[in-house]
PDB file of C-alpha atoms and ligand atoms in Angstrom:
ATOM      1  CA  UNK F 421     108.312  53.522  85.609  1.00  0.00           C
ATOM      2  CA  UNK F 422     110.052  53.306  88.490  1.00  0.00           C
ATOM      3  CA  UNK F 423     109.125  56.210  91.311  1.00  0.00           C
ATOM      4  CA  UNK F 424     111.497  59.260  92.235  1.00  0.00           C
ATOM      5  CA  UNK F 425     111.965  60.531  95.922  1.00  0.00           C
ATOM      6  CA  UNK F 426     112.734  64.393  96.112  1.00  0.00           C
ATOM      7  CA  UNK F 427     113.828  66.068  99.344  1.00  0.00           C
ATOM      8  CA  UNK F 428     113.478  69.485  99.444  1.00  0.00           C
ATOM      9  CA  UNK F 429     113.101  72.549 101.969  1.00  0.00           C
ATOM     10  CA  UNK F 430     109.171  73.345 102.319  1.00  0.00           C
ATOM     11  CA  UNK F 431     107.619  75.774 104.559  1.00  0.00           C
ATOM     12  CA  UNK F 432     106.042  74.933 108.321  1.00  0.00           C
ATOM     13  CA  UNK F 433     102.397  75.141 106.759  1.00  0.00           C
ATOM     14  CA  UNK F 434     103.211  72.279 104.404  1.00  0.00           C
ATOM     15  CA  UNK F 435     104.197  70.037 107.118  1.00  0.00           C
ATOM     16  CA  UNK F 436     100.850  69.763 108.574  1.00  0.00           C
ATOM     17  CA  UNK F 437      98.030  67.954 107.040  1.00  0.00           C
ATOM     18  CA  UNK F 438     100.989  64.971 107.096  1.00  0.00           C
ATOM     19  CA  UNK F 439     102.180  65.810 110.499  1.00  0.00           C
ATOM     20  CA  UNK F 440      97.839  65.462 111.463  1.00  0.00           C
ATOM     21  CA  UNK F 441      97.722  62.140 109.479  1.00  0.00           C
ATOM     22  CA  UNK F 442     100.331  60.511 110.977  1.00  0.00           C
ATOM     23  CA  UNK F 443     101.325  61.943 114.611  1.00  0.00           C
ATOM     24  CA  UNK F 444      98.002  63.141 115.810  1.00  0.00           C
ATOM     25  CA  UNK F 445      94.918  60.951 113.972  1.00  0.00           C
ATOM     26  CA  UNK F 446      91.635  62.244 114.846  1.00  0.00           C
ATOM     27  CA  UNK F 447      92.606  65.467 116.800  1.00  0.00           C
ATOM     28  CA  UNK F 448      92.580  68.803 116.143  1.00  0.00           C
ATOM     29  CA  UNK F 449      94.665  70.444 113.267  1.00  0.00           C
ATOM     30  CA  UNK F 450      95.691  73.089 115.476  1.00  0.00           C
ATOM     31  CA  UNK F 451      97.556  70.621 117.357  1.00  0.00           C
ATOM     32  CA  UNK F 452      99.799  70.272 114.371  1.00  0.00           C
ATOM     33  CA  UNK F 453     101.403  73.669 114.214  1.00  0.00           C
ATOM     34  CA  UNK F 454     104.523  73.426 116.993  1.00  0.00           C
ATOM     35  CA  UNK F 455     106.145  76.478 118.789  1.00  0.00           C
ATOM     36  CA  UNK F 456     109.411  77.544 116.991  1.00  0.00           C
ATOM     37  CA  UNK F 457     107.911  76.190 113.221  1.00  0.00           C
ATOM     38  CA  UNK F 458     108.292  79.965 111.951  1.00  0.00           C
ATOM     39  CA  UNK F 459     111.376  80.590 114.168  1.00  0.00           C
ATOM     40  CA  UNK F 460     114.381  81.928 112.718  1.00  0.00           C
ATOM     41  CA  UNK F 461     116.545  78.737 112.482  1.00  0.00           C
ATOM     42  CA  UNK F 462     113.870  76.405 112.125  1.00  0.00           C
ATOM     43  CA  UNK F 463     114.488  74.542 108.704  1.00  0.00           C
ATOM     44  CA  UNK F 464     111.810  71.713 107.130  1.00  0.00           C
ATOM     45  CA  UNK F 465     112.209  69.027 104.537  1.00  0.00           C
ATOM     46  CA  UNK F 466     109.752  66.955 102.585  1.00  0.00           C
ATOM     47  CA  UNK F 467     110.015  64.011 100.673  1.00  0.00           C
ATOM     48  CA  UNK F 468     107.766  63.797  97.808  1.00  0.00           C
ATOM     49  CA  UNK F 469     107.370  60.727  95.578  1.00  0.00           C
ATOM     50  CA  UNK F 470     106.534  62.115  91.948  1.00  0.00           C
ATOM     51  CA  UNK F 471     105.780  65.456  93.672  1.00  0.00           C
ATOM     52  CA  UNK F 472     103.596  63.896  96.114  1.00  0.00           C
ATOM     53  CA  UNK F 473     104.561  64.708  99.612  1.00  0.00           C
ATOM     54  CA  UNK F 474     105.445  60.838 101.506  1.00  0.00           C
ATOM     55  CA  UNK F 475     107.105  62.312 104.575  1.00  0.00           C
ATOM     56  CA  UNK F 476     107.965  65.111 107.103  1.00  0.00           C
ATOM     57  CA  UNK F 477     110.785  66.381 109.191  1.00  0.00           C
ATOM     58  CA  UNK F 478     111.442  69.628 111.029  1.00  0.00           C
ATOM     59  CA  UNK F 479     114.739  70.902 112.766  1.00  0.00           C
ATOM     60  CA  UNK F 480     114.233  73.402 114.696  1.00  0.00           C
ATOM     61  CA  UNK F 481     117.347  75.904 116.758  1.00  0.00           C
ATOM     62  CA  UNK F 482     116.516  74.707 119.829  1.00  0.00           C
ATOM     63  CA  UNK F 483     118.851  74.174 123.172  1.00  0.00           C
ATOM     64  CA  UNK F 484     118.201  71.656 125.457  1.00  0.00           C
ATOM     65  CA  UNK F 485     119.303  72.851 128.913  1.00  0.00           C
ATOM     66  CA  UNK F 486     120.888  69.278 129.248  1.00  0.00           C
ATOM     67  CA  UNK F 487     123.071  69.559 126.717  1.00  0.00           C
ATOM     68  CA  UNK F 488     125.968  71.631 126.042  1.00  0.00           C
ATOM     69  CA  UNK F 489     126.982  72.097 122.433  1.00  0.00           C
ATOM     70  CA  UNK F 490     126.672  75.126 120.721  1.00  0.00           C
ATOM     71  CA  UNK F 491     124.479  74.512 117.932  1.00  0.00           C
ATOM     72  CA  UNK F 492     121.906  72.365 119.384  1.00  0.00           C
ATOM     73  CA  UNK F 493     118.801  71.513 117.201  1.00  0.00           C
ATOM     74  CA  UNK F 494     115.167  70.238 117.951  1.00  0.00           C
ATOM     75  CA  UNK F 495     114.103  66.965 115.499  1.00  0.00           C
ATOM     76  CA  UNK F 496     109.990  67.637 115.261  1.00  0.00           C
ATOM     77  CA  UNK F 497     107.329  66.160 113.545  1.00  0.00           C
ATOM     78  CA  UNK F 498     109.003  63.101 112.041  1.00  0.00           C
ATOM     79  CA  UNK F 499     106.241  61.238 110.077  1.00  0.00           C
ATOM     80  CA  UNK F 500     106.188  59.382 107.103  1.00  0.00           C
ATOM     81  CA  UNK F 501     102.787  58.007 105.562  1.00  0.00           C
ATOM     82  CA  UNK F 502     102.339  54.627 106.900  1.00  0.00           C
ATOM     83  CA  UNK F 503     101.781  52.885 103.330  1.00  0.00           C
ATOM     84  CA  UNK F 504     105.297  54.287 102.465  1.00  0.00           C
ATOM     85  CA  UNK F 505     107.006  52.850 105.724  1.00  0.00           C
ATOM     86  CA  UNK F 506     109.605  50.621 106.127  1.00  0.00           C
ATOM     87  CA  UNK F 507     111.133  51.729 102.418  1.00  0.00           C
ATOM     88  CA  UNK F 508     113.927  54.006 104.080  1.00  0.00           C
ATOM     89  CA  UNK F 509     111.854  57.216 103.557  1.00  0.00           C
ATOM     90  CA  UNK F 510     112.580  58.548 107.270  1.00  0.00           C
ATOM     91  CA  UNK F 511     116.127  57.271 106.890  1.00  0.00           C
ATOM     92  CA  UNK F 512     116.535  59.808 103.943  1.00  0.00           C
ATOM     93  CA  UNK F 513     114.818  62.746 105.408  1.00  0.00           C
ATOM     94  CA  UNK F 514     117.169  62.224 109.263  1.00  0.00           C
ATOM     95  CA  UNK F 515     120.321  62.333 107.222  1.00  0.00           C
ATOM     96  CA  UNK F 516     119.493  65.006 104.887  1.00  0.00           C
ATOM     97  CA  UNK F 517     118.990  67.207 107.660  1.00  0.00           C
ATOM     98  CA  UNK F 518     121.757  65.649 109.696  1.00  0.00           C
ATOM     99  CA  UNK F 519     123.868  66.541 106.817  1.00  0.00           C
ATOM    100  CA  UNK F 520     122.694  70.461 106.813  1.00  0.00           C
ATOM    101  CA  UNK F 521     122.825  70.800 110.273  1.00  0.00           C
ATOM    102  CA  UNK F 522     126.554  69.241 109.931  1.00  0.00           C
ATOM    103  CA  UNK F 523     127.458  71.297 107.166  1.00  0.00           C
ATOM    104  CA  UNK F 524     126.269  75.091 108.569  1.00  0.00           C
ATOM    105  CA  UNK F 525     126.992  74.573 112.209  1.00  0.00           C
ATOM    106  CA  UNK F 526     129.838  74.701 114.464  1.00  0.00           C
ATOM    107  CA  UNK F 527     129.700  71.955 117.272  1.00  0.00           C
ATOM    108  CA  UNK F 528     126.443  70.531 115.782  1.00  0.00           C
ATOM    109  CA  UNK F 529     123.866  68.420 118.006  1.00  0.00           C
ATOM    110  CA  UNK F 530     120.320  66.864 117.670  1.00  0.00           C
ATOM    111  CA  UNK F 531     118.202  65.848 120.089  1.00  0.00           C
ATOM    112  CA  UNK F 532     114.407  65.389 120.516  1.00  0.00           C
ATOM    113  CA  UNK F 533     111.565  63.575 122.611  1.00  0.00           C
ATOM    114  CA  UNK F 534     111.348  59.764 120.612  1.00  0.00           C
ATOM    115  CA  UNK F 535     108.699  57.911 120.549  1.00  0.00           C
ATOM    116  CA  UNK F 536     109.004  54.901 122.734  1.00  0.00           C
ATOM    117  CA  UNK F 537     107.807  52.805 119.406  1.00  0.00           C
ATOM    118  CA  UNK F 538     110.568  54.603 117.244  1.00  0.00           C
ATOM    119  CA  UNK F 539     113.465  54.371 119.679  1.00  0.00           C
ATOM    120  CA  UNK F 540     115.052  51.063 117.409  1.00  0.00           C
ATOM    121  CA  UNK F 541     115.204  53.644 114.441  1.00  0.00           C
ATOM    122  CA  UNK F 542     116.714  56.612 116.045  1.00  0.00           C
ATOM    123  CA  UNK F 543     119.273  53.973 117.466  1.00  0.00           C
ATOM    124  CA  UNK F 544     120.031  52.202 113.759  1.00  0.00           C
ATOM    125  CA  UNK F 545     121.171  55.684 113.160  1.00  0.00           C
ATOM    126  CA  UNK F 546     123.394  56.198 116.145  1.00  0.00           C
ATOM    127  CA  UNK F 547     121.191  58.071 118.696  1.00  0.00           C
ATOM    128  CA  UNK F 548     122.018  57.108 122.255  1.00  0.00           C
ATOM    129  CA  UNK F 549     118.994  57.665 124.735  1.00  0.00           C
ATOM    130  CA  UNK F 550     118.376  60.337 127.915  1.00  0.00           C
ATOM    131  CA  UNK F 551     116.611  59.707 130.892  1.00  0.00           C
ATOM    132  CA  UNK F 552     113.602  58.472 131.927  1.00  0.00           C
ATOM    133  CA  UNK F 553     110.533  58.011 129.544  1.00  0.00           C
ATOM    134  CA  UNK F 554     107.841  60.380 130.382  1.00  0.00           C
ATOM    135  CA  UNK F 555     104.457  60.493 128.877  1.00  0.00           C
ATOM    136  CA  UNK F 556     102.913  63.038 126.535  1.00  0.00           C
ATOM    137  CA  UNK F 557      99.296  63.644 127.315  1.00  0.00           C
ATOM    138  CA  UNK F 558      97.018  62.628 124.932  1.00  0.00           C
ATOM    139  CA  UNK F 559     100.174  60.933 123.063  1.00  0.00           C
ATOM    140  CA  UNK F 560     102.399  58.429 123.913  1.00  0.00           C
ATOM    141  CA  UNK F 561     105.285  57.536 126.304  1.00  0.00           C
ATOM    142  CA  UNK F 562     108.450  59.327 125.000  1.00  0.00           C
ATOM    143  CA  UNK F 563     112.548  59.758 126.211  1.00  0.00           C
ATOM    144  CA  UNK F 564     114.516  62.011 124.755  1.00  0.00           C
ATOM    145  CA  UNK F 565     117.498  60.948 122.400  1.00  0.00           C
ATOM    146  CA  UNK F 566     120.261  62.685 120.633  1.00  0.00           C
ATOM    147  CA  UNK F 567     123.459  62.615 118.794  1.00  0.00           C
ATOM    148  CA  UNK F 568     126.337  64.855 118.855  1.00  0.00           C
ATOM    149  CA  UNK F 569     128.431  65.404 115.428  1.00  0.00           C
ATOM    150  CA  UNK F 570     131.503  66.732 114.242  1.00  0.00           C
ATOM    151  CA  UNK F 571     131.216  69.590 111.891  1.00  0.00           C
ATOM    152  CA  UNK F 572     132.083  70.082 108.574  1.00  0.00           C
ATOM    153  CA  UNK F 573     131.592  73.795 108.612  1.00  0.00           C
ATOM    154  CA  UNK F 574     134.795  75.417 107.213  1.00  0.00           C
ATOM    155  CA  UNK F 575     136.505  77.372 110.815  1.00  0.00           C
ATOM    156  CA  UNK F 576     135.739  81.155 109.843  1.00  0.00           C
ATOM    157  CA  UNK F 577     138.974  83.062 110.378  1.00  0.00           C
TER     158      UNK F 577
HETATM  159  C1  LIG E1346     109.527  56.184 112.621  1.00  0.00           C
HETATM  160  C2  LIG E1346     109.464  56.529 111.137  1.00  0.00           C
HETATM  161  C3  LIG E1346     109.737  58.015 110.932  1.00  0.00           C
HETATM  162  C4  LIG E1346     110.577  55.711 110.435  1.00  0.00           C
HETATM  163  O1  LIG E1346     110.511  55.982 109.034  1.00  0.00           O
HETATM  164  P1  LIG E1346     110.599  54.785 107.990  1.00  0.00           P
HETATM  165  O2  LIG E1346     110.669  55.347 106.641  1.00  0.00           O
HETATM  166  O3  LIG E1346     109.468  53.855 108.274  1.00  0.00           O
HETATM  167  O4  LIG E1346     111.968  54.111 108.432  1.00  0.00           O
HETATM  168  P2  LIG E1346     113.116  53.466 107.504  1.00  0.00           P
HETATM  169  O5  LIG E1346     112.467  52.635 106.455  1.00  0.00           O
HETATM  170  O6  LIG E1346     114.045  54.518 107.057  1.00  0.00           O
HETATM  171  O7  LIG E1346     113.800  52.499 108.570  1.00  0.00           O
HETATM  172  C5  LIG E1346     115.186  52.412 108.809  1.00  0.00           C
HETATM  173  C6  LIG E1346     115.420  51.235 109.722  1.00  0.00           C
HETATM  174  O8  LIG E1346     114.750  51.455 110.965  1.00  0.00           O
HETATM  175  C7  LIG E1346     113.783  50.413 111.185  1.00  0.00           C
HETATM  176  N1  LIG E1346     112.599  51.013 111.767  1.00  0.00           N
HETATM  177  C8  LIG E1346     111.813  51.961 111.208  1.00  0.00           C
HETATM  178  N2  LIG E1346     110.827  52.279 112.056  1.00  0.00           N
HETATM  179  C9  LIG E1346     111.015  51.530 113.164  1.00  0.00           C
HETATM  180  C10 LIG E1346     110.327  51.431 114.389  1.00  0.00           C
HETATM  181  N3  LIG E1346     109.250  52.180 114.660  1.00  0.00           N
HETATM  182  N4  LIG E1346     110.796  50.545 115.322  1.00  0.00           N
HETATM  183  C11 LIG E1346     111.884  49.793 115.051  1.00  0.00           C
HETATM  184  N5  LIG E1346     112.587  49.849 113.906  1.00  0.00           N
HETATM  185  C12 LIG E1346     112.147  50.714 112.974  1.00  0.00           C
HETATM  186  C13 LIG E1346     113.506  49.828 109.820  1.00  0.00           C
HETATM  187  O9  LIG E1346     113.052  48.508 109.933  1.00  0.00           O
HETATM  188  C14 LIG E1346     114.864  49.928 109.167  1.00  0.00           C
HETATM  189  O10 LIG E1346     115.686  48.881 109.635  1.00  0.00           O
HETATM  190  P3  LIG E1346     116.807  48.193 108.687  1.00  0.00           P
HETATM  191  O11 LIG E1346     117.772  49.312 108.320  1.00  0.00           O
HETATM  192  O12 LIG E1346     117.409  47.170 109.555  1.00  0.00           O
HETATM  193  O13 LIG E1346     116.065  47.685 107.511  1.00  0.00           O
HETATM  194  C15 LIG E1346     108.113  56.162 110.488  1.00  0.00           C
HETATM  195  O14 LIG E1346     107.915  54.790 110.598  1.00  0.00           O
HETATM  196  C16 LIG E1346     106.919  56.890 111.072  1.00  0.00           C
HETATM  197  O15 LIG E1346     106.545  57.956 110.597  1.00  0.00           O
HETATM  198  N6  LIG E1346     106.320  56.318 112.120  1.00  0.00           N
HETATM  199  C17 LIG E1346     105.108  56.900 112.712  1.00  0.00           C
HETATM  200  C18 LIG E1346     105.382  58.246 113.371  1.00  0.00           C
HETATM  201  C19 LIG E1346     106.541  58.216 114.334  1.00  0.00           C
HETATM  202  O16 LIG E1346     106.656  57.352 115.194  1.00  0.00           O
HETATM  203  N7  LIG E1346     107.437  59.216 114.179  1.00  0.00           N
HETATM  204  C20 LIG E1346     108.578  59.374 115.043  1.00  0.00           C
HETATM  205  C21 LIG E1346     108.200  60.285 116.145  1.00  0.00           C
HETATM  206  S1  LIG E1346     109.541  60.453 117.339  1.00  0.00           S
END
C-alpha cells in the first residue's frame, strides 16, 4: 500500500516533540516552545504520513524591521524527521503555507533566520539571502532569507 501525506493546521503544542527531535537534539524541551507560537496570526502545519506526524512548519505574523511589506511573516521551526528527508516533505509543507499566506494577505512576505546547512533548499524555492551570517548560541551559524509574493487575496472594496 502505498503511503499518504496529509497537511493539515495543528496547534503550537503539537509542533514540539518534532521540533526537539530534529532542531534541538539533546536539549531541553522548553527550548522548543518559540515566542509568538500562541500569537494571534501565528498559523502551523503538519505533515503526517498515515496519521503519523513526518514534519513541522510554523508561520508566524511577524515584521522584520528590514523589510517593508505589509504582511510580513516569520518561517519557524522547519523540521522534518531525518529518515523522511530528501522525499520532498519540507517542499510540501513551505508551499502549503506559502500558498495561505498568499491567499489571505495583502502584499505577502516571508522571511526567517536559515540555517547555513539549509540555505540550497530555501534557494530551490526562490529565497534570495540577507546579510551577514550570524551565529545562534548553542545552534548553528544562520542568515536570514526571504521572499516577497504577489497576492492572490481578492482587493476588498
Ligand atoms: C531542510 C529540510 C526542512 C528540507 O526538507 P526535505 O523534506 O528534506 O527537503 P525536500 O526533499 O523537499 O528537498 C527539496 C530540494 O531541496 C534539496 N535540499 C533539501 N535539504 C537540503 C539541504 N539541507 N541542503 C541542500 N539542499 C537541500 C533537496 O535535495 C531537493 O532538491 P531537488 O529538488 O533538486 O531534488 C529538512 O531536511 C530538515 O528538516 N533538515 C533539518 C532541520 C533544518 O535544517 N531545518 C531548517 C531550519 S532553517
Amino acid at each position: 500500500m502505498s503511503a499518504t501525506f496529509t497537511i493539515r493546521l495543528i496547534s503550537a503544542s503539537a509542533t514540539y516533540s518534532l521540533r526537539n527531535e530534529v532542531l534541538r537534539p539533546g536539549r531541553p524541551a522548553t527550548e522548543c516552545k518559540f515566542p509568538g507560537d500562541d500569537s494571534k496570526g501565528t498559523f502551523h502545519l503538519g505533515i503526517f504520513k498515515n496519521d503519523i506526524i513526518i514534519g513541522v512548519a510554523s508561520f508566524m505574523k511577524n515584521s522584520n524591521p528590514f523589510f517593508e511589506p505589509i504582511s510580513q511573516f516569520q518561517l519557524r521551526g522547519m523540521a522534518v524527521l531525518s529518515k523522511h528527508k530528501g522525499l520532498g516533505i519540507g517542499s510540501l509543507l513551505l508551499k502549503e503555507g506559502e500558498s495561505k499566506i498568499k491567499q489571505e494577505n495583502q502584499d505577502p512576505f516571508l522571511w526567517f533566520n536559515a540555517r547555513v546547512t539549509a540555505i540550497d533548499f530555501y534557494k530551490k524555492h526562490g529565497y534570495e539571502s540577507f546579510g551577514n551570517k550570524f551565529e545562534v548560541p548553542g545552534v548553528c551559524e544562520h542568515i536570514v532569507m526571504f521572499k516577497h509574493f504577489k497576492s492572490k487575496k481578492k482587493l476588498e472594496v
